[in-house]
Amino acid sequence: MRRPRIPVLAFAADAVAVLVFAAIGRASHEEAGSVVGLLGTAAPFLVGTVAAWATPWVRAHPVGVKAGALVLAGSAVLGLLLRAAFTGRLPVSFAIVATVSLAVFLLGWRGIAALTSHLSRRRTSVR
C-alpha cells in the first residue's frame, strides 16, 4: 500500500471506531437504531477525533501508539466535555466506560495493524 493512503485509512478507522462505540452504547441502552440518533451520540466524540487529527503528531505517524493515545485523549476528553455541555450531566460511570471502550477501539486497531505489519516483515525476511 502506498504511503499517502495510510493517513486516510487511519482517519477512517478512527471514525469507524467511534461510530461502533456509539452504536454499541446505543444498543446496550436499547435506544432506537436510527442513523440520526447514532450520529447525535457519536458527534461529540467525532469532534474530539477530528481535533486530535488536527495536530501534526497524529498526522505524522497516524498508525503509531502515540497517535492513538492522542486520538483517544481528544475523543474521550473533548467528547465527554461536549456531551456534558449538551446534556447537562456526566455520570462518572459513563466517563469511565466511554474512555475504556474508546481505548479498546482506537488503540486496538493500531495494535492489530502493528502486529500484522511485524508478522509480515518477519515472514518476508525469513524467505
PDB file of C-alpha atoms in Angstrom:
ATOM      1  CA  MET A   1       0.000   0.000   0.000  1.00  0.00           C
ATOM      2  CA  ARG A   2       1.308   3.418  -0.905  1.00  0.00           C
ATOM      3  CA  ARG A   3       2.138   5.777   1.950  1.00  0.00           C
ATOM      4  CA  PRO A   4      -0.317   8.628   1.055  1.00  0.00           C
ATOM      5  CA  ARG A   5      -3.281   6.299   1.645  1.00  0.00           C
ATOM      6  CA  ILE A   6      -2.285   5.405   5.184  1.00  0.00           C
ATOM      7  CA  PRO A   7      -3.443   8.651   6.876  1.00  0.00           C
ATOM      8  CA  VAL A   8      -6.781   8.499   5.058  1.00  0.00           C
ATOM      9  CA  LEU A   9      -7.312   4.884   6.057  1.00  0.00           C
ATOM     10  CA  ALA A  10      -6.213   5.589   9.639  1.00  0.00           C
ATOM     11  CA  PHE A  11      -8.644   8.501   9.927  1.00  0.00           C
ATOM     12  CA  ALA A  12     -11.418   6.322   8.500  1.00  0.00           C
ATOM     13  CA  ALA A  13     -10.569   3.570  11.005  1.00  0.00           C
ATOM     14  CA  ASP A  14     -10.766   6.078  13.867  1.00  0.00           C
ATOM     15  CA  ALA A  15     -14.117   7.411  12.645  1.00  0.00           C
ATOM     16  CA  VAL A  16     -15.493   3.875  12.282  1.00  0.00           C
ATOM     17  CA  ALA A  17     -14.190   3.017  15.773  1.00  0.00           C
ATOM     18  CA  VAL A  18     -16.081   5.977  17.254  1.00  0.00           C
ATOM     19  CA  LEU A  19     -19.235   5.079  15.333  1.00  0.00           C
ATOM     20  CA  VAL A  20     -19.024   1.454  16.523  1.00  0.00           C
ATOM     21  CA  PHE A  21     -18.522   2.704  20.095  1.00  0.00           C
ATOM     22  CA  ALA A  22     -21.660   4.863  19.785  1.00  0.00           C
ATOM     23  CA  ALA A  23     -23.677   2.081  18.138  1.00  0.00           C
ATOM     24  CA  ILE A  24     -22.785  -0.421  20.850  1.00  0.00           C
ATOM     25  CA  GLY A  25     -23.607   2.125  23.539  1.00  0.00           C
ATOM     26  CA  ARG A  26     -26.978   2.895  21.995  1.00  0.00           C
ATOM     27  CA  ALA A  27     -27.771  -0.796  21.548  1.00  0.00           C
ATOM     28  CA  SER A  28     -26.846  -1.596  25.142  1.00  0.00           C
ATOM     29  CA  HIS A  29     -29.351   1.026  26.286  1.00  0.00           C
ATOM     30  CA  GLU A  30     -31.988  -0.202  23.825  1.00  0.00           C
ATOM     31  CA  GLU A  31     -32.146   3.141  22.051  1.00  0.00           C
ATOM     32  CA  ALA A  32     -33.687   3.368  18.601  1.00  0.00           C
ATOM     33  CA  GLY A  33     -31.446   2.332  15.733  1.00  0.00           C
ATOM     34  CA  SER A  34     -31.827   5.497  13.655  1.00  0.00           C
ATOM     35  CA  VAL A  35     -28.856   6.930  11.793  1.00  0.00           C
ATOM     36  CA  VAL A  36     -29.649  10.404  13.131  1.00  0.00           C
ATOM     37  CA  GLY A  37     -29.612   9.095  16.704  1.00  0.00           C
ATOM     38  CA  LEU A  38     -26.326   7.298  16.104  1.00  0.00           C
ATOM     39  CA  LEU A  39     -24.732  10.416  14.655  1.00  0.00           C
ATOM     40  CA  GLY A  40     -26.070  12.506  17.536  1.00  0.00           C
ATOM     41  CA  THR A  41     -24.497  10.143  20.035  1.00  0.00           C
ATOM     42  CA  ALA A  42     -21.203   9.921  18.152  1.00  0.00           C
ATOM     43  CA  ALA A  43     -20.918  13.619  17.239  1.00  0.00           C
ATOM     44  CA  PRO A  44     -19.123  14.908  20.367  1.00  0.00           C
ATOM     45  CA  PHE A  45     -16.612  12.074  20.170  1.00  0.00           C
ATOM     46  CA  LEU A  46     -16.116  12.567  16.432  1.00  0.00           C
ATOM     47  CA  VAL A  47     -15.397  16.250  17.081  1.00  0.00           C
ATOM     48  CA  GLY A  48     -12.725  15.172  19.552  1.00  0.00           C
ATOM     49  CA  THR A  49     -11.320  12.754  16.987  1.00  0.00           C
ATOM     50  CA  VAL A  50     -11.128  15.459  14.324  1.00  0.00           C
ATOM     51  CA  ALA A  51      -9.475  17.842  16.812  1.00  0.00           C
ATOM     52  CA  ALA A  52      -6.818  15.238  17.582  1.00  0.00           C
ATOM     53  CA  TRP A  53      -6.239  14.685  13.871  1.00  0.00           C
ATOM     54  CA  ALA A  54      -5.622  18.431  13.504  1.00  0.00           C
ATOM     55  CA  THR A  55      -2.371  18.005  15.425  1.00  0.00           C
ATOM     56  CA  PRO A  56       0.827  17.371  13.472  1.00  0.00           C
ATOM     57  CA  TRP A  57       1.759  14.451  15.763  1.00  0.00           C
ATOM     58  CA  VAL A  58      -1.211  12.373  14.700  1.00  0.00           C
ATOM     59  CA  ARG A  59      -0.850  13.203  11.015  1.00  0.00           C
ATOM     60  CA  ALA A  60       2.896  12.429  11.024  1.00  0.00           C
ATOM     61  CA  HIS A  61       2.525   8.831  12.292  1.00  0.00           C
ATOM     62  CA  PRO A  62      -1.215   8.069  12.322  1.00  0.00           C
ATOM     63  CA  VAL A  63      -0.863   4.350  12.970  1.00  0.00           C
ATOM     64  CA  GLY A  64       1.525   4.691  15.914  1.00  0.00           C
ATOM     65  CA  VAL A  65       0.648   4.196  19.554  1.00  0.00           C
ATOM     66  CA  LYS A  66       1.418   7.854  20.364  1.00  0.00           C
ATOM     67  CA  ALA A  67      -1.045   8.951  17.699  1.00  0.00           C
ATOM     68  CA  GLY A  68      -3.578   6.515  19.100  1.00  0.00           C
ATOM     69  CA  ALA A  69      -3.106   7.934  22.580  1.00  0.00           C
ATOM     70  CA  LEU A  70      -3.609  11.468  21.270  1.00  0.00           C
ATOM     71  CA  VAL A  71      -6.716  10.463  19.332  1.00  0.00           C
ATOM     72  CA  LEU A  72      -8.007   8.690  22.429  1.00  0.00           C
ATOM     73  CA  ALA A  73      -7.354  11.774  24.560  1.00  0.00           C
ATOM     74  CA  GLY A  74      -9.083  14.048  22.069  1.00  0.00           C
ATOM     75  CA  SER A  75     -12.006  11.728  21.524  1.00  0.00           C
ATOM     76  CA  ALA A  76     -12.567  10.938  25.179  1.00  0.00           C
ATOM     77  CA  VAL A  77     -11.784  14.277  26.838  1.00  0.00           C
ATOM     78  CA  LEU A  78     -13.300  16.622  24.289  1.00  0.00           C
ATOM     79  CA  GLY A  79     -16.112  14.188  23.544  1.00  0.00           C
ATOM     80  CA  LEU A  80     -17.062  13.859  27.208  1.00  0.00           C
ATOM     81  CA  LEU A  81     -16.845  17.621  27.768  1.00  0.00           C
ATOM     82  CA  LEU A  82     -19.064  18.326  24.767  1.00  0.00           C
ATOM     83  CA  ARG A  83     -21.505  15.623  25.785  1.00  0.00           C
ATOM     84  CA  ALA A  84     -21.697  17.083  29.288  1.00  0.00           C
ATOM     85  CA  ALA A  85     -22.252  20.551  27.841  1.00  0.00           C
ATOM     86  CA  PHE A  86     -25.148  19.319  25.694  1.00  0.00           C
ATOM     87  CA  THR A  87     -26.803  17.001  28.218  1.00  0.00           C
ATOM     88  CA  GLY A  88     -26.039  18.960  31.385  1.00  0.00           C
ATOM     89  CA  ARG A  89     -24.609  15.921  33.158  1.00  0.00           C
ATOM     90  CA  LEU A  90     -21.729  13.477  33.014  1.00  0.00           C
ATOM     91  CA  PRO A  91     -22.009  10.382  35.175  1.00  0.00           C
ATOM     92  CA  VAL A  92     -18.582   9.156  36.273  1.00  0.00           C
ATOM     93  CA  SER A  93     -19.516   5.598  35.346  1.00  0.00           C
ATOM     94  CA  PHE A  94     -20.270   6.695  31.781  1.00  0.00           C
ATOM     95  CA  ALA A  95     -16.983   8.598  31.548  1.00  0.00           C
ATOM     96  CA  ILE A  96     -15.040   5.533  32.661  1.00  0.00           C
ATOM     97  CA  VAL A  97     -16.857   3.114  30.347  1.00  0.00           C
ATOM     98  CA  ALA A  98     -16.623   5.513  27.399  1.00  0.00           C
ATOM     99  CA  THR A  99     -12.895   6.087  27.902  1.00  0.00           C
ATOM    100  CA  VAL A 100     -12.105   2.387  28.272  1.00  0.00           C
ATOM    101  CA  SER A 101     -14.282   1.474  25.279  1.00  0.00           C
ATOM    102  CA  LEU A 102     -12.717   4.148  23.085  1.00  0.00           C
ATOM    103  CA  ALA A 103      -9.255   2.969  24.195  1.00  0.00           C
ATOM    104  CA  VAL A 104     -10.053  -0.587  23.147  1.00  0.00           C
ATOM    105  CA  PHE A 105     -11.260   0.532  19.718  1.00  0.00           C
ATOM    106  CA  LEU A 106      -8.793   3.333  18.944  1.00  0.00           C
ATOM    107  CA  LEU A 107      -5.714   1.580  20.284  1.00  0.00           C
ATOM    108  CA  GLY A 108      -6.937  -1.895  19.363  1.00  0.00           C
ATOM    109  CA  TRP A 109      -6.914  -1.446  15.605  1.00  0.00           C
ATOM    110  CA  ARG A 110      -3.466   0.138  15.850  1.00  0.00           C
ATOM    111  CA  GLY A 111      -2.205  -2.836  17.836  1.00  0.00           C
ATOM    112  CA  ILE A 112      -3.604  -5.254  15.283  1.00  0.00           C
ATOM    113  CA  ALA A 113      -2.024  -3.221  12.463  1.00  0.00           C
ATOM    114  CA  ALA A 114       1.351  -3.226  14.225  1.00  0.00           C
ATOM    115  CA  LEU A 115       1.175  -6.969  14.841  1.00  0.00           C
ATOM    116  CA  THR A 116       0.250  -7.814  11.255  1.00  0.00           C
ATOM    117  CA  SER A 117       2.970  -5.483   9.944  1.00  0.00           C
ATOM    118  CA  HIS A 118       5.525  -7.116  12.213  1.00  0.00           C
ATOM    119  CA  LEU A 119       4.461 -10.616  11.184  1.00  0.00           C
ATOM    120  CA  SER A 120       4.520  -9.645   7.518  1.00  0.00           C
ATOM    121  CA  ARG A 121       8.049  -8.229   7.780  1.00  0.00           C
ATOM    122  CA  ARG A 122       9.171 -11.303   9.709  1.00  0.00           C
ATOM    123  CA  ARG A 123       7.667 -13.638   7.120  1.00  0.00           C
ATOM    124  CA  THR A 124       9.317 -11.673   4.291  1.00  0.00           C
ATOM    125  CA  SER A 125      12.746 -11.679   5.968  1.00  0.00           C
ATOM    126  CA  VAL A 126      12.615 -15.464   6.550  1.00  0.00           C
ATOM    127  CA  ARG A 127      12.166 -16.202   2.836  1.00  0.00           C
TER     128      ARG A 127
END
